[in-house]
Short mmCIF file of C-alpha atoms in Angstrom, two decimals:
data_model
loop_
_atom_site.label_atom_id
_atom_site.label_comp_id
_atom_site.label_asym_id
_atom_site.label_seq_id
_atom_site.Cartn_x
_atom_site.Cartn_y
_atom_site.Cartn_z
CA MET A 11 0.00 0.00 0.00
CA ILE A 12 1.24 3.50 -0.80
CA GLN A 13 1.30 5.67 2.29
CA GLU A 14 0.36 9.32 1.92
CA SER A 15 2.59 11.94 3.48
CA PRO A 16 0.81 13.93 6.23
CA MET A 17 2.30 17.08 4.70
CA GLN A 18 0.56 16.48 1.38
CA PRO A 19 -3.16 16.70 0.51
CA SER A 20 -4.99 13.53 -0.45
CA LEU A 21 -5.39 13.04 -4.18
CA ALA A 22 -9.03 12.15 -3.60
CA SER A 23 -9.65 15.58 -2.08
CA THR A 24 -7.69 17.66 -4.60
CA ALA A 25 -7.73 16.13 -8.07
CA LEU A 26 -10.24 16.91 -10.78
CA PRO A 27 -13.77 15.50 -10.32
CA PRO A 28 -14.06 11.90 -11.56
CA ASP A 29 -17.16 12.82 -13.59
CA MET A 30 -14.79 14.58 -15.99
CA ILE A 31 -13.37 11.16 -16.92
CA ASP A 32 -15.00 9.33 -19.82
CA LYS A 33 -16.52 6.16 -18.36
CA ALA A 34 -16.48 4.61 -21.83
CA LEU A 35 -12.72 4.28 -21.42
CA SER A 36 -11.20 1.13 -19.96
CA PRO A 37 -10.41 1.25 -16.21
CA VAL A 38 -6.69 1.58 -17.02
CA GLN A 39 -7.36 4.50 -19.37
CA GLN A 40 -9.63 6.16 -16.79
CA ALA A 41 -6.91 5.96 -14.13
CA TYR A 42 -4.27 7.16 -16.59
CA GLN A 43 -6.36 10.21 -17.58
CA TYR A 44 -7.36 10.98 -13.99
CA ILE A 45 -3.75 11.06 -12.79
CA LEU A 46 -2.62 13.01 -15.85
CA ASN A 47 -5.41 15.54 -15.26
CA GLY A 48 -4.17 15.91 -11.70
CA ILE A 49 -0.70 16.81 -12.99
CA LEU A 50 -2.13 19.14 -15.64
CA SER A 51 -4.31 20.95 -13.10
CA GLY A 52 -1.40 21.38 -10.69
CA GLU A 53 -3.04 19.31 -7.95
CA LEU A 54 -0.26 16.76 -8.41
CA THR A 55 3.15 18.42 -8.34
CA ALA A 56 6.65 17.07 -9.02
CA GLY A 57 7.62 14.60 -6.31
CA MET A 58 4.10 14.23 -4.87
CA ARG A 59 3.04 10.69 -4.06
CA ILE A 60 0.11 9.13 -5.91
CA PRO A 61 -1.89 6.84 -3.60
CA THR A 62 -3.23 3.87 -5.54
CA GLU A 63 -6.11 3.24 -3.16
CA SER A 64 -7.37 6.84 -3.34
CA VAL A 65 -7.43 6.81 -7.15
CA ALA A 66 -9.22 3.45 -7.20
CA GLU A 67 -11.80 4.61 -4.65
CA VAL A 68 -12.56 7.90 -6.41
CA LEU A 69 -12.98 6.23 -9.81
CA GLY A 70 -14.84 3.21 -8.44
CA ILE A 71 -12.38 0.72 -9.91
CA SER A 72 -9.99 -1.86 -8.46
CA ARG A 73 -6.36 -1.10 -7.64
CA THR A 74 -5.02 -3.35 -10.41
CA PRO A 75 -5.87 -1.01 -13.34
CA VAL A 76 -4.55 1.94 -11.30
CA ARG A 77 -1.23 0.14 -10.91
CA ASP A 78 -1.23 -0.62 -14.63
CA ALA A 79 -1.89 3.06 -15.39
CA LEU A 80 0.95 4.09 -13.09
CA ARG A 81 3.33 1.71 -14.86
CA ARG A 82 2.26 3.20 -18.18
CA LEU A 83 2.86 6.70 -16.83
CA GLU A 84 6.24 5.52 -15.57
CA GLY A 85 7.07 4.42 -19.11
CA ASP A 86 6.04 7.89 -20.27
CA GLY A 87 8.44 9.46 -17.79
CA ALA A 88 5.62 11.26 -15.95
CA VAL A 89 5.72 9.01 -12.86
CA MET A 90 8.49 7.33 -10.89
CA ILE A 91 7.86 4.10 -8.97
CA SER A 92 10.16 2.86 -6.21
CA ALA A 93 9.91 -0.06 -3.80
CA ASN A 94 10.12 2.19 -0.75
CA ARG A 95 8.03 5.23 -1.76
CA GLY A 96 5.58 3.75 -4.22
CA ALA A 97 4.45 5.96 -7.11
CA ALA A 98 5.12 9.68 -7.29
CA VAL A 99 5.03 12.39 -9.96
CA ALA A 100 8.44 12.34 -11.66
CA LYS A 101 10.89 14.90 -10.31
CA TYR A 102 13.87 16.11 -12.34
CA SER A 103 16.84 18.33 -11.56
CA ARG A 104 17.44 21.71 -13.22
CA ALA A 105 20.08 20.23 -15.51
CA GLU A 106 17.76 17.37 -16.48
CA VAL A 107 14.87 19.77 -17.25
CA ALA A 108 17.17 21.91 -19.41
CA GLN A 109 18.39 18.79 -21.25
CA LEU A 110 14.84 17.58 -21.84
CA ILE A 111 13.86 20.95 -23.32
CA GLU A 112 16.94 20.93 -25.56
CA MET A 113 16.13 17.40 -26.76
CA ARG A 114 12.50 18.28 -27.34
CA ALA A 115 13.50 21.33 -29.38
CA VAL A 116 15.69 19.26 -31.69
CA LEU A 117 13.18 16.44 -32.14
CA GLU A 118 10.17 18.72 -32.67
CA GLY A 119 12.15 20.75 -35.18
CA LEU A 120 13.00 17.55 -37.06
CA ALA A 121 9.38 16.41 -36.89
CA ALA A 122 8.16 19.73 -38.32
CA ARG A 123 10.66 19.49 -41.18
CA CYS A 124 9.45 15.97 -41.96
CA ALA A 125 5.81 17.03 -41.63
CA LEU A 126 5.97 19.92 -44.09
CA PRO A 127 5.54 17.84 -47.30
CA ASN A 128 2.46 16.22 -45.72
CA ILE A 129 0.67 19.46 -44.86
CA GLY A 130 -2.05 20.44 -47.28
CA THR A 131 -5.15 22.61 -46.97
CA VAL A 132 -6.95 20.20 -44.65
CA GLU A 133 -3.98 19.87 -42.29
CA LEU A 134 -3.33 23.60 -42.27
CA ASP A 135 -6.99 24.27 -41.45
CA GLU A 136 -6.75 21.85 -38.54
CA LEU A 137 -3.65 23.60 -37.19
CA MET A 138 -5.49 26.93 -37.41
CA HIS A 139 -8.46 25.38 -35.62
CA LEU A 140 -6.23 24.07 -32.82
CA ASN A 141 -4.59 27.47 -32.54
CA SER A 142 -8.04 29.07 -32.20
CA LYS A 143 -8.85 26.64 -29.37
CA MET A 144 -5.74 27.87 -27.56
CA LYS A 145 -6.92 31.46 -27.84
CA LEU A 146 -10.38 30.58 -26.54
CA ALA A 147 -8.82 28.78 -23.56
CA SER A 148 -6.62 31.70 -22.53
CA THR A 149 -8.48 32.14 -19.22
CA SER A 150 -7.90 28.54 -18.10
CA LEU A 151 -4.31 27.41 -17.70
CA SER A 152 -4.97 23.65 -17.71
CA THR A 153 -7.30 23.89 -20.72
CA TRP A 154 -4.82 26.10 -22.56
CA MET A 155 -1.96 23.69 -21.89
CA ALA A 156 -4.02 20.76 -23.17
CA ALA A 157 -4.86 22.73 -26.33
CA HIS A 158 -1.22 23.80 -26.70
CA ASP A 159 0.01 20.21 -26.53
CA ALA A 160 -2.73 19.10 -28.94
CA PHE A 161 -1.42 21.64 -31.49
CA HIS A 162 2.17 20.42 -31.21
CA ASN A 163 1.28 16.74 -31.04
CA TYR A 164 -0.80 17.09 -34.20
CA LEU A 165 2.00 18.91 -36.04
CA THR A 166 4.46 16.23 -34.96
CA SER A 167 2.07 13.45 -36.02
CA LEU A 168 2.09 14.85 -39.55
CA SER A 169 5.75 13.79 -39.81
CA ARG A 170 4.36 10.24 -40.20
CA ARG A 171 7.15 9.00 -37.97
CA PRO A 172 5.44 7.30 -35.00
CA LEU A 173 8.63 6.75 -32.99
CA LEU A 174 9.59 10.40 -33.32
CA ALA A 175 6.09 11.54 -32.35
CA ARG A 176 6.12 9.18 -29.36
CA GLN A 177 9.41 10.56 -28.06
CA THR A 178 8.33 14.20 -28.32
CA GLU A 179 5.04 13.45 -26.57
CA LYS A 180 6.90 11.61 -23.82
CA MET A 181 9.17 14.60 -23.20
CA ARG A 182 6.12 16.86 -22.99
CA LEU A 183 4.71 14.66 -20.23
CA MET A 184 8.03 14.65 -18.38
CA LEU A 185 8.17 18.46 -18.49
CA LEU A 186 4.48 19.05 -17.74
CA PRO A 187 4.77 20.02 -14.03
CA TYR A 188 7.59 22.48 -14.73
CA TYR A 189 5.89 24.23 -17.62
CA ARG A 190 2.69 24.43 -15.62
CA ASP A 191 4.55 26.12 -12.76
CA TYR A 192 6.22 28.49 -15.20
CA TYR A 193 3.00 29.54 -16.91
CA ASN A 194 1.22 29.80 -13.56
CA GLN A 195 3.89 32.09 -12.08
CA SER A 196 4.68 34.16 -15.16
CA LEU A 197 1.10 34.37 -16.53
CA GLU A 198 2.74 34.06 -19.97
CA MET A 199 0.67 31.44 -21.72
CA GLU A 200 1.90 32.70 -25.07
CA ILE A 201 5.62 33.40 -25.03
CA LEU A 202 6.83 36.46 -26.93
CA GLY A 203 3.52 37.23 -28.58
CA LEU A 204 1.96 35.41 -31.49
CA GLU A 205 4.23 32.36 -31.39
CA HIS A 206 1.88 29.87 -33.00
CA GLU A 207 0.93 32.26 -35.75
CA LYS A 208 4.65 32.37 -36.56
CA LEU A 209 4.68 28.58 -36.84
CA ILE A 210 1.66 28.59 -39.15
CA SER A 211 3.20 31.34 -41.29
CA ALA A 212 6.42 29.32 -41.54
CA ILE A 213 4.40 26.32 -42.73
CA GLU A 214 2.67 28.45 -45.36
CA PHE A 215 6.09 29.74 -46.49
CA LYS A 216 7.01 26.12 -47.37
CA ASP A 217 10.66 26.43 -46.28
CA ALA A 218 11.58 23.31 -44.28
CA THR A 219 14.82 24.76 -42.88
CA HIS A 220 13.07 27.95 -41.75
CA LEU A 221 10.22 25.97 -40.17
CA GLU A 222 12.63 23.72 -38.29
CA GLN A 223 14.46 26.77 -36.95
CA ILE A 224 11.23 28.47 -35.83
CA VAL A 225 10.03 25.33 -34.03
CA ARG A 226 13.37 24.93 -32.25
CA GLN A 227 13.34 28.57 -31.15
CA HIS A 228 9.77 28.19 -29.90
CA ALA A 229 10.64 25.09 -27.86
CA MET A 230 13.77 26.72 -26.38
CA ALA A 231 12.02 29.94 -25.32
CA ASN A 232 12.63 30.67 -21.62
CA VAL A 233 14.45 27.37 -21.04
CA ASP A 234 16.41 28.83 -18.11
CA LYS A 235 13.28 30.24 -16.44
CA VAL A 236 11.54 26.87 -16.69
CA ALA A 237 14.56 24.85 -15.54
CA ILE A 238 15.13 27.00 -12.46
CA LEU A 239 11.74 25.88 -11.14
CA ALA A 240 13.18 22.38 -10.73
CA GLU A 241 15.14 21.28 -7.69
CA SER A 242 18.78 22.36 -7.73
CA ASP A 243 21.11 19.68 -9.07
CA HIS A 244 22.92 19.42 -5.72
CA ASP A 245 19.68 18.89 -3.74
CA HIS A 246 18.24 16.57 -6.39
CA PHE A 247 21.15 14.16 -6.44
CA LYS A 248 21.57 14.39 -2.66
CA ASN A 249 18.04 13.02 -2.30
#
C-alpha cells in the first residue's frame, strides 16, 4: 500500500472531479487520464506521491488497473515508482529539465521538417483550428496547456514518424509540471507574442529549414526560467 505523506493533501480531495473522466474508457485509461489531469491541473506536483487506493476509490475501480496506469505513466516518464516510496510524480533536476527541453526542441524541429511535405489545406486548417482553441482557452491554464500540446502533437504526427512523435510526446509529459509552474507564475501562456501564428506562417512559407528553426526557437524559449523551477542539481542528487 502507498502511504500518503501527512504534509501532502490527499489526491481524492484535490484532483479533478471523476465525472470529468469518460466512463467509456477502460479502467486503465480512466486511471491514466485521472492522474494526468491531476498533474495538468497542478493538484499533483513534481515529487508528490500518488496513492493507488485513493485513485481506485474515487474512480470506483480496483487497484489493479490503477497500478497498470501508473506503470504506463512511468514508461512515459511522468511518474516514478520505487519499492520504498511507491508511485510519485516524476521529479527532475534543473540540468535534467534543461536537457529535456533541448532534446524536445531538436526532435520537434526535425518532426516539423518531416511534416511539411504532408501538410495540405486540410492539415493547415486543422492547425489553425487548434490554434483558435488555444486562444479561446486563454483564461484557463490547464485547458490552454491541453490545447497547446494538442497543437504540437498534431504537427508532430504529420511527420508520419510514430517513434519520433512518441518521443516528443513523452518529453512533454516529463516536463508538464515544470511548464505548468512556469505559466502559472509568469502568466505568460503565449511566449513572446503570437508564437503559433509564426509557426503557421512558416508552414505556409514552405521552407523546411526555416520551419525547423522556428520550431526549435519556440521550444527553447525561456528554457532557463523553466529549468530554475526544478530542484537544484545538488539537492536533487543528494536526495
